[in-house]
PDB file of N, CA and C in Angstrom:
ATOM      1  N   UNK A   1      83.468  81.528 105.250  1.00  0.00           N
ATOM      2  CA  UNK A   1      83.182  82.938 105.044  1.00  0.00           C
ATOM      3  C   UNK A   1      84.163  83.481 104.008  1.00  0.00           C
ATOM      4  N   UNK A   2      83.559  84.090 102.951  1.00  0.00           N
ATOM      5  CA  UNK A   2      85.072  84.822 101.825  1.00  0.00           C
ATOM      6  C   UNK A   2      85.981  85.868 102.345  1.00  0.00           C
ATOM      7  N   UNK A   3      86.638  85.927 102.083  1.00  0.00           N
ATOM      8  CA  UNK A   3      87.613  86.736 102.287  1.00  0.00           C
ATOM      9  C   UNK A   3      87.017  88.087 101.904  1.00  0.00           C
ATOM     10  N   UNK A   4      86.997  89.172 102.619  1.00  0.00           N
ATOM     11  CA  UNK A   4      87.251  90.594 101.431  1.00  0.00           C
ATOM     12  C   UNK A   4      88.977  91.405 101.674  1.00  0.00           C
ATOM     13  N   UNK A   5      88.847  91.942 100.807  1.00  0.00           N
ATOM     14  CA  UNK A   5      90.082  92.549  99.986  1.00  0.00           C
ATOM     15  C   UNK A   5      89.670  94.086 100.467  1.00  0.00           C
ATOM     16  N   UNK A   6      90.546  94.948 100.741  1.00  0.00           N
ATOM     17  CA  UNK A   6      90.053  96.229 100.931  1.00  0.00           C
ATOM     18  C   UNK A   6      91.693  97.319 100.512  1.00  0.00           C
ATOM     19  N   UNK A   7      92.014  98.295 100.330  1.00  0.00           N
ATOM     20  CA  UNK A   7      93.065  98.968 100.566  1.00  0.00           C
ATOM     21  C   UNK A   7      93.180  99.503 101.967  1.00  0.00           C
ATOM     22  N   UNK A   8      94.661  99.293 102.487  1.00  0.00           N
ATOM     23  CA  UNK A   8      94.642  99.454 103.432  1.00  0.00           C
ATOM     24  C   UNK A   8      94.370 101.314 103.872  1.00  0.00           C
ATOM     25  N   UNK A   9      95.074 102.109 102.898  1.00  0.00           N
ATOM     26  CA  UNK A   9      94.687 103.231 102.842  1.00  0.00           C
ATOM     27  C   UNK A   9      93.275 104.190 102.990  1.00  0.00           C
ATOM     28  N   UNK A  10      92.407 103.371 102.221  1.00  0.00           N
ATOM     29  CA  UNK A  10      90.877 103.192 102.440  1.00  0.00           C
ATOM     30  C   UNK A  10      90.267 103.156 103.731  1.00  0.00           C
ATOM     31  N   UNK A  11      90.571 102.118 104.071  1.00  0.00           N
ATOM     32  CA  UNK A  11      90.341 101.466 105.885  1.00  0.00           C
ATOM     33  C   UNK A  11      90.989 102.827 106.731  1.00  0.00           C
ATOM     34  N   UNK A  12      91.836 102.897 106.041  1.00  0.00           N
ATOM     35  CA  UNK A  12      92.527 104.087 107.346  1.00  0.00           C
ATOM     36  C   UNK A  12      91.875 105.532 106.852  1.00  0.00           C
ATOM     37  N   UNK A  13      91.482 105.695 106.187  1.00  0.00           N
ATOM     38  CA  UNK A  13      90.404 107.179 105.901  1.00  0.00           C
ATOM     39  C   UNK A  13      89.736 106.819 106.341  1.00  0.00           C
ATOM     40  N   UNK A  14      88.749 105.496 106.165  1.00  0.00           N
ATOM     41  CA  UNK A  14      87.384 105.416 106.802  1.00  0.00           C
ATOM     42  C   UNK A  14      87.488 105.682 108.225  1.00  0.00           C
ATOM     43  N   UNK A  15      88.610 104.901 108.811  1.00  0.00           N
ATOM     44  CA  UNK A  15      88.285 105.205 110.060  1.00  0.00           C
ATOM     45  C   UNK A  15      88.846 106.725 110.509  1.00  0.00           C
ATOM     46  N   UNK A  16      89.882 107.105 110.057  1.00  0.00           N
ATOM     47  CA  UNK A  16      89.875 108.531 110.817  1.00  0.00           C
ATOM     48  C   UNK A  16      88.672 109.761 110.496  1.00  0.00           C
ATOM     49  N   UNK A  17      88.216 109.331 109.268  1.00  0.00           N
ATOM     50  CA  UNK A  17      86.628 110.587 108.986  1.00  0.00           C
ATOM     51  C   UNK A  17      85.583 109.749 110.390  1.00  0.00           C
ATOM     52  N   UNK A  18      85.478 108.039 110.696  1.00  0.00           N
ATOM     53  CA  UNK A  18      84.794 108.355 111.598  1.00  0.00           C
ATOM     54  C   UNK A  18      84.705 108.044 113.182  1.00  0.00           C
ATOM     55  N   UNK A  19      86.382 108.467 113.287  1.00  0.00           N
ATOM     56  CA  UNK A  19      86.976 109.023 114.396  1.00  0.00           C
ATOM     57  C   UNK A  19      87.076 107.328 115.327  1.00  0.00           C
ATOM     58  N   UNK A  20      87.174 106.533 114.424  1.00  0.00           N
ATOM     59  CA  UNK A  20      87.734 105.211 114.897  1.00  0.00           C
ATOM     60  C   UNK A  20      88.837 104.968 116.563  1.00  0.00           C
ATOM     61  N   UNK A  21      89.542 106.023 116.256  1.00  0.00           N
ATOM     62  CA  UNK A  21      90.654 106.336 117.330  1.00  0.00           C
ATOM     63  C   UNK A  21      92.401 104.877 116.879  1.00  0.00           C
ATOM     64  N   UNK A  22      92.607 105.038 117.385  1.00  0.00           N
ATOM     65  CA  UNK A  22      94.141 103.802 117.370  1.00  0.00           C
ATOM     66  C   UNK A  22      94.304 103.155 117.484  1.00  0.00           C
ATOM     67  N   UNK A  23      92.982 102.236 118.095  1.00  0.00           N
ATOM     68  CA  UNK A  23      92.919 100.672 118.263  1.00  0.00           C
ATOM     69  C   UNK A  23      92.490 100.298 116.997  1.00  0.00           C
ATOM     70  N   UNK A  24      91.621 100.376 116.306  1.00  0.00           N
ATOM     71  CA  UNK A  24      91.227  99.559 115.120  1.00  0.00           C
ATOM     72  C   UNK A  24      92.466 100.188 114.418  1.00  0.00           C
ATOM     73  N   UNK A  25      93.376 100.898 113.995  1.00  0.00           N
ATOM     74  CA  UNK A  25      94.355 101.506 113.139  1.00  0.00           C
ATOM     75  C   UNK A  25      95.584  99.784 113.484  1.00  0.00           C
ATOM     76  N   UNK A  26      95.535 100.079 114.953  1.00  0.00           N
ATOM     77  CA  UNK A  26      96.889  98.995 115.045  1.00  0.00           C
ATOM     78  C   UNK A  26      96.114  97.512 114.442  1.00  0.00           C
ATOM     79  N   UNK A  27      95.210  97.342 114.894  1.00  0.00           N
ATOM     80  CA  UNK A  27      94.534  96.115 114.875  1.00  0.00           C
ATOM     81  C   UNK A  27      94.760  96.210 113.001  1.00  0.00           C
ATOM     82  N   UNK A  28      94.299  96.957 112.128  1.00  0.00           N
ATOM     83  CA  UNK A  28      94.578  96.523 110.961  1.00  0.00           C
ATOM     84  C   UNK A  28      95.752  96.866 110.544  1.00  0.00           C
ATOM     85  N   UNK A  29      96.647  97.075 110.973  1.00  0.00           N
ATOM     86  CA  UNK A  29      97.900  97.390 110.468  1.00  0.00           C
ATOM     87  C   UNK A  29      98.717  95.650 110.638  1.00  0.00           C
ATOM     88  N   UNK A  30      98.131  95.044 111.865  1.00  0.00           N
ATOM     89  CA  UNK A  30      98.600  93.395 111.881  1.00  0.00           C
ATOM     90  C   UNK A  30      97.689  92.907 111.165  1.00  0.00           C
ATOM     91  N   UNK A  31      97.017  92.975 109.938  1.00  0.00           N
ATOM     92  CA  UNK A  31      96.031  91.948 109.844  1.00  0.00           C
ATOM     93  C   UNK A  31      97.161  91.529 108.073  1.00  0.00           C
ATOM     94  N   UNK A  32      97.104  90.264 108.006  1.00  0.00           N
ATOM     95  CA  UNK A  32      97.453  89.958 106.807  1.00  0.00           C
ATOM     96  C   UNK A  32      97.320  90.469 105.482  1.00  0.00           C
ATOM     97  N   UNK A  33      98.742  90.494 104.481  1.00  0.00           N
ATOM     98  CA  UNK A  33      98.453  91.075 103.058  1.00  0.00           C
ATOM     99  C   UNK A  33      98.180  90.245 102.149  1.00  0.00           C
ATOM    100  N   UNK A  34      97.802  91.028 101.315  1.00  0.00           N
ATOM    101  CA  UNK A  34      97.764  89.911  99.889  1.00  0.00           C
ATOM    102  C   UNK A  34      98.737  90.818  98.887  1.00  0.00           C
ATOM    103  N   UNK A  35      99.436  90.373  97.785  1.00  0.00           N
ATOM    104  CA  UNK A  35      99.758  90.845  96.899  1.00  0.00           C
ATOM    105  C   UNK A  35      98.488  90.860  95.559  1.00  0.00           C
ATOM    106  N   UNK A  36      98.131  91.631  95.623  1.00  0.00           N
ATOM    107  CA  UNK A  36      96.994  91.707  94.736  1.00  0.00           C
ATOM    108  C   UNK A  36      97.195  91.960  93.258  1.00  0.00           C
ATOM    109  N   UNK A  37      96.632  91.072  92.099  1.00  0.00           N
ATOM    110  CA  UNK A  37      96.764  91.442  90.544  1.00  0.00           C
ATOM    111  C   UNK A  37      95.873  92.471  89.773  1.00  0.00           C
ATOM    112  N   UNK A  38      96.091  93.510  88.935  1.00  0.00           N
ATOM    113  CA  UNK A  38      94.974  94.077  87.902  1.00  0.00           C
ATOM    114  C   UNK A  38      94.158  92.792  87.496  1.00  0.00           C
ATOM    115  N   UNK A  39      93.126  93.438  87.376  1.00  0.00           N
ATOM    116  CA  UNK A  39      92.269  92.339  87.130  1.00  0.00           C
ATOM    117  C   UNK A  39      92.252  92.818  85.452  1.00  0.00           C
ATOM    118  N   UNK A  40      92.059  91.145  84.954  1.00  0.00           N
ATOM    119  CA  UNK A  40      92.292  91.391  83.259  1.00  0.00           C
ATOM    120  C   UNK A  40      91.002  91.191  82.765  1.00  0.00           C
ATOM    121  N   UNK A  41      91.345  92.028  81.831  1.00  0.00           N
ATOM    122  CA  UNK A  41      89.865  91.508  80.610  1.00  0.00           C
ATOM    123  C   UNK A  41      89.983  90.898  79.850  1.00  0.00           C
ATOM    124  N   UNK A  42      89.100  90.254  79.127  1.00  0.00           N
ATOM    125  CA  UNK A  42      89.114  89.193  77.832  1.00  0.00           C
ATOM    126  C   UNK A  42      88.207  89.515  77.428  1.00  0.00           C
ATOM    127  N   UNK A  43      87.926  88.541  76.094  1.00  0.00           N
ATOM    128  CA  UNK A  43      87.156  88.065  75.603  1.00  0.00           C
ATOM    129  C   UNK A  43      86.651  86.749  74.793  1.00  0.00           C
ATOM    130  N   UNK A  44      85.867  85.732  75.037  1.00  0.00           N
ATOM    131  CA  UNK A  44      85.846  84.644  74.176  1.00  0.00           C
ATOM    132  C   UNK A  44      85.382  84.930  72.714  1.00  0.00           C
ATOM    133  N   UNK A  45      86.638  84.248  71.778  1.00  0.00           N
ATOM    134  CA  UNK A  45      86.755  84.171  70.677  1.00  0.00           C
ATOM    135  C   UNK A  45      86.235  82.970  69.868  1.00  0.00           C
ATOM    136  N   UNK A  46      85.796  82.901  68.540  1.00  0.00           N
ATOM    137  CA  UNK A  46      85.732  81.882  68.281  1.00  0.00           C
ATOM    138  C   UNK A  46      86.857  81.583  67.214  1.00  0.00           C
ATOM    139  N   UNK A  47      86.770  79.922  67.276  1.00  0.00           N
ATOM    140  CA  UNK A  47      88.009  79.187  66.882  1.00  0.00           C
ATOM    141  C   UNK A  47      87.042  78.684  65.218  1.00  0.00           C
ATOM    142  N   UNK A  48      88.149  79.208  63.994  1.00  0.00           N
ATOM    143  CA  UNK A  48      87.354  78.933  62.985  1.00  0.00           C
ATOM    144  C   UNK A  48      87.389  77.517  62.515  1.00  0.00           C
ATOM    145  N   UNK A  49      86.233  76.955  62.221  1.00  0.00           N
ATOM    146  CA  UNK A  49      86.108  75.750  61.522  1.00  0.00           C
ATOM    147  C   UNK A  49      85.473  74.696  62.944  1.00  0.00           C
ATOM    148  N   UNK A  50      85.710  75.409  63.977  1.00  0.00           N
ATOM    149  CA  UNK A  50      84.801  74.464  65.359  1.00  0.00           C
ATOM    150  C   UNK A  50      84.050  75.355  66.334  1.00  0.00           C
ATOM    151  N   UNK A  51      82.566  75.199  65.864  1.00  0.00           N
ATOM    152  CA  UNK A  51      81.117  76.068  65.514  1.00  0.00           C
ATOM    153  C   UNK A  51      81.055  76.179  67.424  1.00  0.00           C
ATOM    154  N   UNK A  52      81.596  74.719  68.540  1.00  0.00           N
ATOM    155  CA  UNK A  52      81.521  74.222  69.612  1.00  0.00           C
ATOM    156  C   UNK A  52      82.522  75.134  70.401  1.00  0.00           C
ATOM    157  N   UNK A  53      83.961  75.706  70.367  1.00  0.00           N
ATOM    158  CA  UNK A  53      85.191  75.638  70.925  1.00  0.00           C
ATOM    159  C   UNK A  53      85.276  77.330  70.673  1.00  0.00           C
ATOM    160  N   UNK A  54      85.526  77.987  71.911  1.00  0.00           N
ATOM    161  CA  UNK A  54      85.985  78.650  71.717  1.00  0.00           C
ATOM    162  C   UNK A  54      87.141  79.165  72.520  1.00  0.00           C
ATOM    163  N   UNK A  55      88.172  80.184  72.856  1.00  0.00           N
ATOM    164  CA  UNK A  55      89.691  80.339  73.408  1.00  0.00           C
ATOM    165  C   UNK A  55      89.093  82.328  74.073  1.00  0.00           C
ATOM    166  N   UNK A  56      90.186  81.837  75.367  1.00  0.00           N
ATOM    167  CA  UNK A  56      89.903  83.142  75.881  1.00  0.00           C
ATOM    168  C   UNK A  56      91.464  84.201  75.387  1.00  0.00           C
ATOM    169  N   UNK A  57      90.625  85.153  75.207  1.00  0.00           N
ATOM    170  CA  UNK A  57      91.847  86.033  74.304  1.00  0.00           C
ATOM    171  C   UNK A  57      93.073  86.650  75.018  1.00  0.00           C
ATOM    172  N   UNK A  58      93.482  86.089  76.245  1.00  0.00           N
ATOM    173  CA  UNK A  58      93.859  86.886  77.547  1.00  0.00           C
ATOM    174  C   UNK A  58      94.822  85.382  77.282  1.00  0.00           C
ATOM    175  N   UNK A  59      94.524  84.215  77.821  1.00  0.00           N
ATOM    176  CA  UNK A  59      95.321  82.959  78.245  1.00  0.00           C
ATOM    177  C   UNK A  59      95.843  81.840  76.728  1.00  0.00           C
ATOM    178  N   UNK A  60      94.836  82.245  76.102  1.00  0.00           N
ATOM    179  CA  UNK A  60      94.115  81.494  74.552  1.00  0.00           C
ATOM    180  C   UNK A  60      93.938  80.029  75.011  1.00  0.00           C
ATOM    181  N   UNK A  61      93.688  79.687  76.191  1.00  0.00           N
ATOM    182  CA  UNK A  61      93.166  78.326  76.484  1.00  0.00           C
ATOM    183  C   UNK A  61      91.644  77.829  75.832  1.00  0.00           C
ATOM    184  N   UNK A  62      91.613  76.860  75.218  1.00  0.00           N
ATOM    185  CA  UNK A  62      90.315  76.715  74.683  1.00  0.00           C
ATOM    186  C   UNK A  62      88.802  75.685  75.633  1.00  0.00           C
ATOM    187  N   UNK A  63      87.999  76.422  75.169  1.00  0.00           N
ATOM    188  CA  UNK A  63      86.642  75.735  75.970  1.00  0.00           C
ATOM    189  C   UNK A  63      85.786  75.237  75.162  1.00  0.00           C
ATOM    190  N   UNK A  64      84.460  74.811  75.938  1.00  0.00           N
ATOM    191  CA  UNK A  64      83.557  74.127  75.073  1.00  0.00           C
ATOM    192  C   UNK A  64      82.795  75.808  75.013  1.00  0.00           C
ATOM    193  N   UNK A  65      82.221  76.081  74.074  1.00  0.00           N
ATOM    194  CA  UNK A  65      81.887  77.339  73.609  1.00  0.00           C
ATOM    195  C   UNK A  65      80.051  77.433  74.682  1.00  0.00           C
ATOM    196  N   UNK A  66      79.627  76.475  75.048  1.00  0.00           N
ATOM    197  CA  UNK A  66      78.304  76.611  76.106  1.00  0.00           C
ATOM    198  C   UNK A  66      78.722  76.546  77.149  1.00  0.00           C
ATOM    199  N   UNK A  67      79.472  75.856  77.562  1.00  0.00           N
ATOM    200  CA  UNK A  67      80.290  76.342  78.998  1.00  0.00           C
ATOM    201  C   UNK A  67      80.546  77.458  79.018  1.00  0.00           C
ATOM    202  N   UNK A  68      81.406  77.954  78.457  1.00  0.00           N
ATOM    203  CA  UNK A  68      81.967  79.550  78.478  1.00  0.00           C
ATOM    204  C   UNK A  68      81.127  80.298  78.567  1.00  0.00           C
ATOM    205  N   UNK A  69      80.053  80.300  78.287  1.00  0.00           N
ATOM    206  CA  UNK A  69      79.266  81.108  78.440  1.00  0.00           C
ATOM    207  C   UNK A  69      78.410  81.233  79.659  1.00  0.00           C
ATOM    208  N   UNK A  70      78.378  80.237  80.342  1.00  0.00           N
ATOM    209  CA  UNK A  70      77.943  80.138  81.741  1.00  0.00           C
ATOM    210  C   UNK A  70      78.636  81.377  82.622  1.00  0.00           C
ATOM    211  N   UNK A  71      80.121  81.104  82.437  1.00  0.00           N
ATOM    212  CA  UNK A  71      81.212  81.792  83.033  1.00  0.00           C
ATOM    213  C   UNK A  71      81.075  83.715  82.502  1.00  0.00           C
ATOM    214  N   UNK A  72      81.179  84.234  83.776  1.00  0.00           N
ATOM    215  CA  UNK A  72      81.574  85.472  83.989  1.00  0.00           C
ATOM    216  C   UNK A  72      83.272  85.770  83.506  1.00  0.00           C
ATOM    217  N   UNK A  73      84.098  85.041  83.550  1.00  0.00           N
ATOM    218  CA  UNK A  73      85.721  85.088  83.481  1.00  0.00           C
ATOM    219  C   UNK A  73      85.905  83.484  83.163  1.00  0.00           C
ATOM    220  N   UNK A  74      86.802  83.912  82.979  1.00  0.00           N
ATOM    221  CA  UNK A  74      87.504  82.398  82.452  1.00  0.00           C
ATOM    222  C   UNK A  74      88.315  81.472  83.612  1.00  0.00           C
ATOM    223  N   UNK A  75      87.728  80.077  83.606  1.00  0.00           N
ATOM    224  CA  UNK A  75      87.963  79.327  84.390  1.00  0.00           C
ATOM    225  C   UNK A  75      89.105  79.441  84.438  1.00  0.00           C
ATOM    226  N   UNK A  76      90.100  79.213  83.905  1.00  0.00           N
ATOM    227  CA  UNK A  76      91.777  79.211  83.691  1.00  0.00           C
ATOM    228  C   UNK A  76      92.732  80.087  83.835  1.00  0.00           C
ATOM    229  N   UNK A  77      92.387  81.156  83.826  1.00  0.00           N
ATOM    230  CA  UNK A  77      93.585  82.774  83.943  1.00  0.00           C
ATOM    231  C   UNK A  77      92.333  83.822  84.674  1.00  0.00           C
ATOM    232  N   UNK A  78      90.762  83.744  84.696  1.00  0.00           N
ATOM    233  CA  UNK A  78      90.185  83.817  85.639  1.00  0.00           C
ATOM    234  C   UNK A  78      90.153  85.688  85.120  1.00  0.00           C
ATOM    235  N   UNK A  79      90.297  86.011  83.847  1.00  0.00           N
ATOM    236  CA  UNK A  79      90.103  87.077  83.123  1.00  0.00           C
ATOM    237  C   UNK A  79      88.868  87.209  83.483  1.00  0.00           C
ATOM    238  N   UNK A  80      87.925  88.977  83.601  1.00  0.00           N
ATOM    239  CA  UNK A  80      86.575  89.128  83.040  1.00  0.00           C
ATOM    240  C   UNK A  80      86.243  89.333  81.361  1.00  0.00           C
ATOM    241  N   UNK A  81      85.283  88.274  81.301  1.00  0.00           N
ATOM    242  CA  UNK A  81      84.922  88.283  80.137  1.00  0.00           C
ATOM    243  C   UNK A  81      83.985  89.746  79.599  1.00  0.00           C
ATOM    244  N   UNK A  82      84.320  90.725  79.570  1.00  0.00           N
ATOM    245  CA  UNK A  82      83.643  91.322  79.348  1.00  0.00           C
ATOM    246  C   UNK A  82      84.129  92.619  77.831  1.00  0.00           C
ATOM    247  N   UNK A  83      84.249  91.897  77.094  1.00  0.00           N
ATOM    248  CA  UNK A  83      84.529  92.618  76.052  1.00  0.00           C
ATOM    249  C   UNK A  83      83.731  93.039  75.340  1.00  0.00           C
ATOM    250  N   UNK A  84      82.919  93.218  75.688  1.00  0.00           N
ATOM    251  CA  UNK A  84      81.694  94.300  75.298  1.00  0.00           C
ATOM    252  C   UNK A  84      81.207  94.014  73.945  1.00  0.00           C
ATOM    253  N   UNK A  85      80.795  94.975  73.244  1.00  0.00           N
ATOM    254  CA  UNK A  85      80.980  94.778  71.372  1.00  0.00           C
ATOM    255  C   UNK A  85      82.076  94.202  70.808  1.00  0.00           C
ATOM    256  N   UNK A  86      82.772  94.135  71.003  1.00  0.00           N
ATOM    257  CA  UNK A  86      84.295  93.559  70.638  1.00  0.00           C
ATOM    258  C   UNK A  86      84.137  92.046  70.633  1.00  0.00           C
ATOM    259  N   UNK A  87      82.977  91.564  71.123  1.00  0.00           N
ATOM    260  CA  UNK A  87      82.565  90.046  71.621  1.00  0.00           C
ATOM    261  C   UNK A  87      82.382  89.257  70.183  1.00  0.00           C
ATOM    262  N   UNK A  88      83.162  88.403  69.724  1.00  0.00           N
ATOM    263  CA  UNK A  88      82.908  87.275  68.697  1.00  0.00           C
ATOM    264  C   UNK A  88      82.131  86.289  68.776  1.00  0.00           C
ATOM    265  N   UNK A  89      81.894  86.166  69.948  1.00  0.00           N
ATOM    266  CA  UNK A  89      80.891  85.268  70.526  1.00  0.00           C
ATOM    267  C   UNK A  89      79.284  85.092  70.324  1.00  0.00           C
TER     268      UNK A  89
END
């Protein structure tokens, strides 16, 4: 089953707007953290003179340029690829 991620702050509005009471409050107050990252953006670039290869602009690790494109983010630093117009690709 995946994990979800939530703020804990969040959880604790939700439940007091719908009157949850103090058991679910303690119950998530023990439940495990994560240190969580901004999530980054990229974009795949292309690498001049190899038509195949291209590098994500976030890690500059290079790929096979049809793979990458399968990918939502980059296998490697796990950036969203979503650079919109800005896309060389």
């Amino acid at each position: 089953m995946p994990e979800i991620m939530v703020r804990f702050d969040d959880l604790r509005r939700y439940c007091e707007k719908r009157h949850c009471g103090s058991v679910p409050l303690e119950y998530i107050k023990q439940m495990r953290t994560v240190e969580a990252e901004p999530v980054r953006h990229g974009r795949w670039k292309n690498i001049p003179g190899m038509n195949n290869t291209v590098f994500c602009s976030e890690c500059l690790m290079a790929a096979n340029k049809e793979l990458a494109m399968k990918y939502k983010g980059c296998p490697f630093c796990l950036a969203r690829m979503d650079g919109g117009a800005e896309d060389d690709t």
